[in-house]
XYZ file of C-alpha atoms in Angstrom:
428
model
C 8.924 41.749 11.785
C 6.438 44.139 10.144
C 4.903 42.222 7.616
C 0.952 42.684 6.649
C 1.146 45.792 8.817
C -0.774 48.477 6.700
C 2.359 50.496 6.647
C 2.614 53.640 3.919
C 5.766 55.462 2.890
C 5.114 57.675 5.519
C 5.907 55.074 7.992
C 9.508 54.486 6.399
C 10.971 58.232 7.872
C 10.352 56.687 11.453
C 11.560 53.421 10.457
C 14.471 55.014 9.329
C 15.497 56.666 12.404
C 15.516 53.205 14.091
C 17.839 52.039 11.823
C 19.645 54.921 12.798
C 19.715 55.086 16.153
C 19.341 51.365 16.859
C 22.669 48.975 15.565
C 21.766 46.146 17.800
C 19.058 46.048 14.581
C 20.079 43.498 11.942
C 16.847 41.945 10.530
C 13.937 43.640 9.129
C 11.013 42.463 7.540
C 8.713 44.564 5.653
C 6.732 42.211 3.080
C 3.352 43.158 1.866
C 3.203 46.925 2.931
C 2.947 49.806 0.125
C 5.945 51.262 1.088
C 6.679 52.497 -2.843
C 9.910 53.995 -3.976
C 9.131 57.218 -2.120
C 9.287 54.728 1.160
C 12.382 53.052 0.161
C 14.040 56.349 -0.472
C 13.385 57.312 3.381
C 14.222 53.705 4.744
C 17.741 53.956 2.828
C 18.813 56.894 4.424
C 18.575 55.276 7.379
C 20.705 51.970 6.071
C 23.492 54.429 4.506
C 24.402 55.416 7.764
C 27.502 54.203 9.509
C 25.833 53.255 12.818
C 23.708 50.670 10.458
C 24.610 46.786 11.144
C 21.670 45.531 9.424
C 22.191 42.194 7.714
C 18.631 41.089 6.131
C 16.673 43.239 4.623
C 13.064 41.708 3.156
C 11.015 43.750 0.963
C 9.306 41.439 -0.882
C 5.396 42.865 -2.534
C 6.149 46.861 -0.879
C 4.965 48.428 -4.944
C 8.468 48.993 -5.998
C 9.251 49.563 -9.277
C 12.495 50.122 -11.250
C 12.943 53.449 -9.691
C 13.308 51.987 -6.248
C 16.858 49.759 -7.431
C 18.858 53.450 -7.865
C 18.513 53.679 -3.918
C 19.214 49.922 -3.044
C 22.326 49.705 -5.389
C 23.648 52.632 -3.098
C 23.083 50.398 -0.013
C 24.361 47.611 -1.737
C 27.739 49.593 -2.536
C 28.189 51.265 0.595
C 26.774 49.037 3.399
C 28.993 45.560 4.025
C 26.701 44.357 6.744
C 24.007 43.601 4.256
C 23.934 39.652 3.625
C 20.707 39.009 2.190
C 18.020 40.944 0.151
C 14.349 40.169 -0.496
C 13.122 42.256 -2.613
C 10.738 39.363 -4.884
C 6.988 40.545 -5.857
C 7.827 44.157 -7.229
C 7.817 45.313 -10.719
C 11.583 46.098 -10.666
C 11.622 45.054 -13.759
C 14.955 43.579 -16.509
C 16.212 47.611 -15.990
C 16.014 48.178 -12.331
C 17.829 44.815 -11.323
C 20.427 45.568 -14.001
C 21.085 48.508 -11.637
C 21.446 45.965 -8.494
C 23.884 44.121 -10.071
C 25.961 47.211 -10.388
C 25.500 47.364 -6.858
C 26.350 43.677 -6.418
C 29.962 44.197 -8.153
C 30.909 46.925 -5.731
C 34.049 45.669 -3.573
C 31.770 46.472 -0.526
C 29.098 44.194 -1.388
C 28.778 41.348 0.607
C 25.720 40.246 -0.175
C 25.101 36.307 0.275
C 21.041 35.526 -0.495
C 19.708 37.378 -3.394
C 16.062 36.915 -3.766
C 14.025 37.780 -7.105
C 10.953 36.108 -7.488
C 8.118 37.826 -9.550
C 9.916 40.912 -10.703
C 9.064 40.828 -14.623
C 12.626 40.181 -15.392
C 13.152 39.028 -18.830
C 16.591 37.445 -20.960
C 17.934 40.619 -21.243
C 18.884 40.259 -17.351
C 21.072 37.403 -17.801
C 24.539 39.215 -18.958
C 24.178 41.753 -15.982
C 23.735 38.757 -13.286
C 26.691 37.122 -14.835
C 28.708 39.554 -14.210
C 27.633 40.274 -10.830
C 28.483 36.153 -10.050
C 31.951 36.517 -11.457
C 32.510 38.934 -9.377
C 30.893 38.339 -6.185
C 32.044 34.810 -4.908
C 30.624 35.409 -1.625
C 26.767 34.668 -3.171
C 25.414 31.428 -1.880
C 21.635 32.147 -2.656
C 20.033 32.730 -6.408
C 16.590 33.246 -6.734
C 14.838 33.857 -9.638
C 11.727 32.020 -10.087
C 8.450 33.125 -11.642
C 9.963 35.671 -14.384
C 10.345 34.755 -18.035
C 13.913 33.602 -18.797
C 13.309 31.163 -21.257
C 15.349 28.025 -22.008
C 18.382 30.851 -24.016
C 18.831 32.640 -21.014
C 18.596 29.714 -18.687
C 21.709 27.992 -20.802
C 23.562 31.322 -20.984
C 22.956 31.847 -17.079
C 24.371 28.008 -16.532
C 27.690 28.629 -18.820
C 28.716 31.757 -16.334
C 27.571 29.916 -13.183
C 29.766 26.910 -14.686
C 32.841 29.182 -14.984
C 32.275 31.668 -12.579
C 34.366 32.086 -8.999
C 31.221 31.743 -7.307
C 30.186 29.223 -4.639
C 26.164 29.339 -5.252
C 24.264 26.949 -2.606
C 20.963 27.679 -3.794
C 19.603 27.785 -6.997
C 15.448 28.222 -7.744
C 14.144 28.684 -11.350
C 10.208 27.878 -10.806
C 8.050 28.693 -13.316
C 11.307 30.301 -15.909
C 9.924 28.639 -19.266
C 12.702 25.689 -19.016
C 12.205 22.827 -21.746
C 14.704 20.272 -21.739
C 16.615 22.647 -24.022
C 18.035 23.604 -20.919
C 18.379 20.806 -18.960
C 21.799 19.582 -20.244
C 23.278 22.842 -19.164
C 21.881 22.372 -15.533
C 23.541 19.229 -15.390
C 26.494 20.784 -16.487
C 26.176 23.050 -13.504
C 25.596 20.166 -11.179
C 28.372 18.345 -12.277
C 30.753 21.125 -11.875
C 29.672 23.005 -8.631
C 29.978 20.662 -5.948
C 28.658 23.671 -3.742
C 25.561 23.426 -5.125
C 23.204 21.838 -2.574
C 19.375 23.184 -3.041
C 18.115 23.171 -6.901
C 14.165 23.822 -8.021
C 13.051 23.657 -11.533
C 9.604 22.823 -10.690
C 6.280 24.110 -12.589
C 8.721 24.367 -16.038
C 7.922 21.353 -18.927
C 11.432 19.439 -18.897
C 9.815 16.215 -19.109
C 11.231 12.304 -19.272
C 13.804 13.877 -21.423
C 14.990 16.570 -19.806
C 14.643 15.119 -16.510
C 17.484 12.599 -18.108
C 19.986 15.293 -18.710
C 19.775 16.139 -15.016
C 19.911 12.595 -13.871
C 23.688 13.170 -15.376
C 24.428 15.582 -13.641
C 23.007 14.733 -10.352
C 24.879 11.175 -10.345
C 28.419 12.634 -10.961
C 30.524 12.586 -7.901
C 31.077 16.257 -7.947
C 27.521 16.810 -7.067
C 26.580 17.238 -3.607
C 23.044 18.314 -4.123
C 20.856 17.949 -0.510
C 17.460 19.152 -1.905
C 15.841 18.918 -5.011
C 12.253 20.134 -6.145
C 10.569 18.651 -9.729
C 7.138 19.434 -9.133
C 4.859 19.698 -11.766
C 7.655 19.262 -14.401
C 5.479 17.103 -17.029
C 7.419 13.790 -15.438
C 5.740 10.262 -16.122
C 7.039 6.890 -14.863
C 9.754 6.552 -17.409
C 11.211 9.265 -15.084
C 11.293 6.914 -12.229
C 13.803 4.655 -13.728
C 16.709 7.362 -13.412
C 15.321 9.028 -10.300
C 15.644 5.690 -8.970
C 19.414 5.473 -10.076
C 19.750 9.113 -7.966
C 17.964 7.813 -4.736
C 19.618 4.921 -4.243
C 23.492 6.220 -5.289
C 23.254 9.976 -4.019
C 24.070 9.437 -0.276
C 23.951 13.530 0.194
C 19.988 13.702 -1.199
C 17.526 14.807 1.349
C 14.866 15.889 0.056
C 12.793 15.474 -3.131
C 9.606 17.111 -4.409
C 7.875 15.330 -7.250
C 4.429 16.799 -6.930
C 1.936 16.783 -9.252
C 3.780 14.650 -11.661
C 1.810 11.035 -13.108
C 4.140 8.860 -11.591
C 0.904 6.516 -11.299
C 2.037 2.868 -9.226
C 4.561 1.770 -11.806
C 6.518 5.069 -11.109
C 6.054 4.740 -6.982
C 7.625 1.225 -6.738
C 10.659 2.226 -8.734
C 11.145 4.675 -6.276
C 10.241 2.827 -3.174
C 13.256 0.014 -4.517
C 15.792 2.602 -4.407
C 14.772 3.764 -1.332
C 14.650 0.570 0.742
C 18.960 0.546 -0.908
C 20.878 1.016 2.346
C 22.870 4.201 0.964
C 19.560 5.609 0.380
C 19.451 8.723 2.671
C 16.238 10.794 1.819
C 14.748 12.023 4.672
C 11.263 14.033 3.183
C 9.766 12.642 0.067
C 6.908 15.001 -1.600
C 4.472 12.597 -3.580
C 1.258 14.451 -3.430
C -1.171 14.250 -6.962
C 1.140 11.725 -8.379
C -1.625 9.582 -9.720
C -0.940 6.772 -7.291
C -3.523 4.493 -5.817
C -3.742 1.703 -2.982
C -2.048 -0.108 -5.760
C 1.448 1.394 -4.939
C 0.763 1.047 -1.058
C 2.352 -2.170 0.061
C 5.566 -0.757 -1.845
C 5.244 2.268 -0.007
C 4.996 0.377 3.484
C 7.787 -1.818 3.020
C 9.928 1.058 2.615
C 8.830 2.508 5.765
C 9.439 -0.611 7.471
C 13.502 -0.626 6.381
C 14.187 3.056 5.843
C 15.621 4.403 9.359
C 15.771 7.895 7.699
C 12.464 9.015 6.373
C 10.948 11.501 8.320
C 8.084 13.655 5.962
C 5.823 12.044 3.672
C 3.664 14.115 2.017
C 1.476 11.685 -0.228
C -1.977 13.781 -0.362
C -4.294 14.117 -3.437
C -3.836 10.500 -4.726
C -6.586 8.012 -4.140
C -5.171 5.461 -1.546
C -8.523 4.610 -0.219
C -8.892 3.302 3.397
C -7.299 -0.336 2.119
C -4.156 1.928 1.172
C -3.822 3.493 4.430
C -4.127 0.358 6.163
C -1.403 -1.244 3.964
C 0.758 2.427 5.110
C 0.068 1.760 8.457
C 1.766 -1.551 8.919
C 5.222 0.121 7.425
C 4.448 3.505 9.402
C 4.078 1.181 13.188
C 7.544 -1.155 12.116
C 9.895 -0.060 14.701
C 12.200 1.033 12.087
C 9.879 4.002 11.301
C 10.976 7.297 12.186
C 8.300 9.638 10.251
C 7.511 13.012 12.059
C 5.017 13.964 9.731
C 2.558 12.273 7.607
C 0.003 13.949 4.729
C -2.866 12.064 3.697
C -5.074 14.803 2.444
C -7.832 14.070 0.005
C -6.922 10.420 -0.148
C -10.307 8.879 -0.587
C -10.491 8.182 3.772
C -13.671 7.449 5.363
C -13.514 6.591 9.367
C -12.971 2.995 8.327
C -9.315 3.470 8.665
C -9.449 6.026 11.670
C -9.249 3.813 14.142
C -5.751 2.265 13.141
C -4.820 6.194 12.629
C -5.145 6.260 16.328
C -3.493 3.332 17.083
C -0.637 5.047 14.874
C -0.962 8.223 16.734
C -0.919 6.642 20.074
C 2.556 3.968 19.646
C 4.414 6.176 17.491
C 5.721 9.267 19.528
C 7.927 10.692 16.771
C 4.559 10.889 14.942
C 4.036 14.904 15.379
C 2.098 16.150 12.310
C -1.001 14.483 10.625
C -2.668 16.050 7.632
C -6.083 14.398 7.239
C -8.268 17.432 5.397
C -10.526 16.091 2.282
C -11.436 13.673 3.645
C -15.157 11.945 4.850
C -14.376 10.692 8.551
C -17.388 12.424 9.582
C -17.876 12.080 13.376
C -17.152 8.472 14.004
C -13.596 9.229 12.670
C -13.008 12.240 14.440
C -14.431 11.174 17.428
C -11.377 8.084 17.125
C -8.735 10.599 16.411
C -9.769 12.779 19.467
C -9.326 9.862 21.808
C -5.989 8.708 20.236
C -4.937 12.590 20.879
C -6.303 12.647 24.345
C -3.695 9.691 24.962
C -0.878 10.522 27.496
C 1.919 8.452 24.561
C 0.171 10.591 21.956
C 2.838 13.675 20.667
C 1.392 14.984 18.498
C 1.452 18.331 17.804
C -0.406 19.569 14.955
C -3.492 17.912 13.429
C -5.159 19.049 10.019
C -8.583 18.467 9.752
C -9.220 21.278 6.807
C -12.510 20.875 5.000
C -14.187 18.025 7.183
C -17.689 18.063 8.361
C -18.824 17.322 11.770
C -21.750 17.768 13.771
C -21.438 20.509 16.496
C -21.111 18.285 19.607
C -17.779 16.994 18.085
C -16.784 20.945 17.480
C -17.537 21.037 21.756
C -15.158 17.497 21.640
C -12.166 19.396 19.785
C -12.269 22.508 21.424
C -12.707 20.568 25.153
C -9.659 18.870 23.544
C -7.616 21.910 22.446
C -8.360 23.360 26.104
C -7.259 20.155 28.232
C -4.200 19.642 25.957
C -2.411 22.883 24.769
C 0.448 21.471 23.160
C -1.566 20.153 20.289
C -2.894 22.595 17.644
C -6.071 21.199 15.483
C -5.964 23.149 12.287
C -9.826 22.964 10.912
């Protein structure tokens, strides 16, 4: 692992020769170094050689450009060890990963996790990749988030994933200009690749409606899907009717992202019925800037108090308030309550509520991360949450604390604290 490592082209001849010379070699990372195509161009040398056995190969922000995807395609073609390729942050550009997928289509290829994020690709790349997925069944992994596909593309990419040989697993297409133009031929994707498991439209506008379409999709009995992200996708609380439908009838559904979405209280205690629905299996549930209030809260806790499964709530940035947390807290001690880590960032928290916190901290040892940054507990709080840590039946291992002022005796408390028990990391 070589990331962050102010490494130059230069660096890549001697990386080379331990490719080389080293086959017990078969991950290396090399994100965020200039490397530039003159690097790659050493570094490949090095994987075109038979004693090579590397299998992942991360690249991701080296100052590639176009130039640079000659060179991989050649170690795409000729090297069967290679399973996965990060190459996401570079300027490769709709012509240079046209020249990958050549390299993908080669018999030799192997290649399982394809990673693309950031690379300026445009419509024009979607022919090319289909191709390269008719072809290639053994590709589990899709990436192609942050370029500019546009709802066309998206629909033409979903009618050759629909009837291609592939097996794809993972599908992300952040930030790709999807409306819900697009969304019925997701769906259609959904409902015919039973292999898909891990699917991420967020930051694109599909809205109410388009969130609809996938509800289709996601409720057939061909789809499988285990994770599925919808952040900032322009959702309101006439979303929550059909999400509700998915939670509570999807047994396979792990986790869901719905952040920064204004699901406001209505929204939450749609959800929170469908998860308290015994074939309701979600085990993290992403909530955070949803618009909610102490409103929702009581909803909230009587989930916790039923649902055996949930085990990550992340339900920061909304303005619970100290009565809110409270309300959480009565769910979040029910025996039944198996959470392992709990966000409350920015939630409007004073040290009012700190001391049932550390009551929380203290009885419930599968408690072992607690996000409290943004928030006002000043040194009364802190000075609660310190003792609950110091606690022998306290596990915790990681508390946030980002963004909250205390007096410098305190600082001497948490650093005494960090010292006598090592196992716990106080992120401030």
């Amino acid at each position: 692992r070589l990331d962050d490592c102010n490494l130059s082209s230069s660096n890549c001849k001697d990386l080379s020769s331990i490719i080389n010379t080293n086959p017990s070699l078969t991950e290396l990372k090399l994100n965020n170094n200039e490397l530039g195509d003159a690097g790659i161009e050493y570094l490949c040398k090095g994987l075109l050689t038979p004693s090579c056995s590397l299998q992942k190969l991360w690249l991701q922000n080296c100052n590639l450009t176009s130039a640079s995807c000659e060179t991989l395609r050649s170690v795409l073609s000729a090297q069967p060890s290679l399973t996965e390729l990060h190459v996401g942050d570079n300027k490769l550009g709709t012509a240079g990963v046209k020249v990958l997928c050549q390299g993908l289509m080669n018999p030799n290829c192997k290649l399982q996790k394809l990673q693309l994020e950031y690379c300026e690709l445009t419509a024009d790349i979607v022919e090319a990749l289909n191709a390269a997925l008719q072809t290639k069944p053994t590709l589990k992994e899709l990436s192609l988030s942050n370029n500019t596909l546009g709802d066309t593309a998206v629909k033409q990419l979903c009618r050759g994933l629909v009837e291609a040989s592939c097996n794809l697993e993972l599908l992300h297409l952040e930030n790709c200009g999807i409306t819900s133009d697009s969304c019925r031929d997701i769906s259609a994707v959904l409902s015919n690749k039973s292999s898909l498991i891990d699917l991420s439209v967020g930051d694109n506008k599909i809205g109410d409606s388009g969130l609809a379409l996938l509800c289709q999709g996601l409720l057939h009995p061909n789809c499988k899907i285990q994770k599925l992200w919808l952040w900032d996708c322009d959702l309101t609380s006439a979303s929550c009717k059909d999400l509700s439908r998915v939670l509570s009838t999807k047994e396979t559904l792990l986790e869901v992202s719905l952040i920064d979405n204004n699901l406001r209280d209505s929204g939450m205690e749609m959800l929170c019925q469908a998860l308290k629905d015994p074939k309701a299996n979600l085990q993290e549930l992403w909530i955070r800037e949803c618009g909610l209030t102490t409103a929702c809260c009581k909803a909230v806790s009587s989930v916790l108090s039923v649902n055996k499964h949930l085990k990550v709530l992340h339900i920061g940035e909304n303005k619970l308030g100290d009565a809110g947390v409270e309300l959480l807290c009565e769910g979040l001690l029910h025996p039944n309550c198996n959470i392992h880590s709990l966000w409350l960032g920015n939630c409007d928290l004073t040290a009012a509520c700190c001391a049932t916190l550390a009551t929380l901290m203290v009885a419930k040892p599968c408690l072992t991360e607690l996000d409290l940054s943004y928030n006002t507990l000043e040194d009364e709080g802190v000075r609660k949450l310190c003792e609950a840590v110091r606690n022998p039946n306290c596990k915790l291992q990681q508390l946030i604390l980002y963004d909250i002022f205390w007096s410098s005796e305190v600082d001497d408390e948490l650093r005494a604290l960090e010292e006598s028990k090592p196992e716990v990391k106080i992120i401030s």
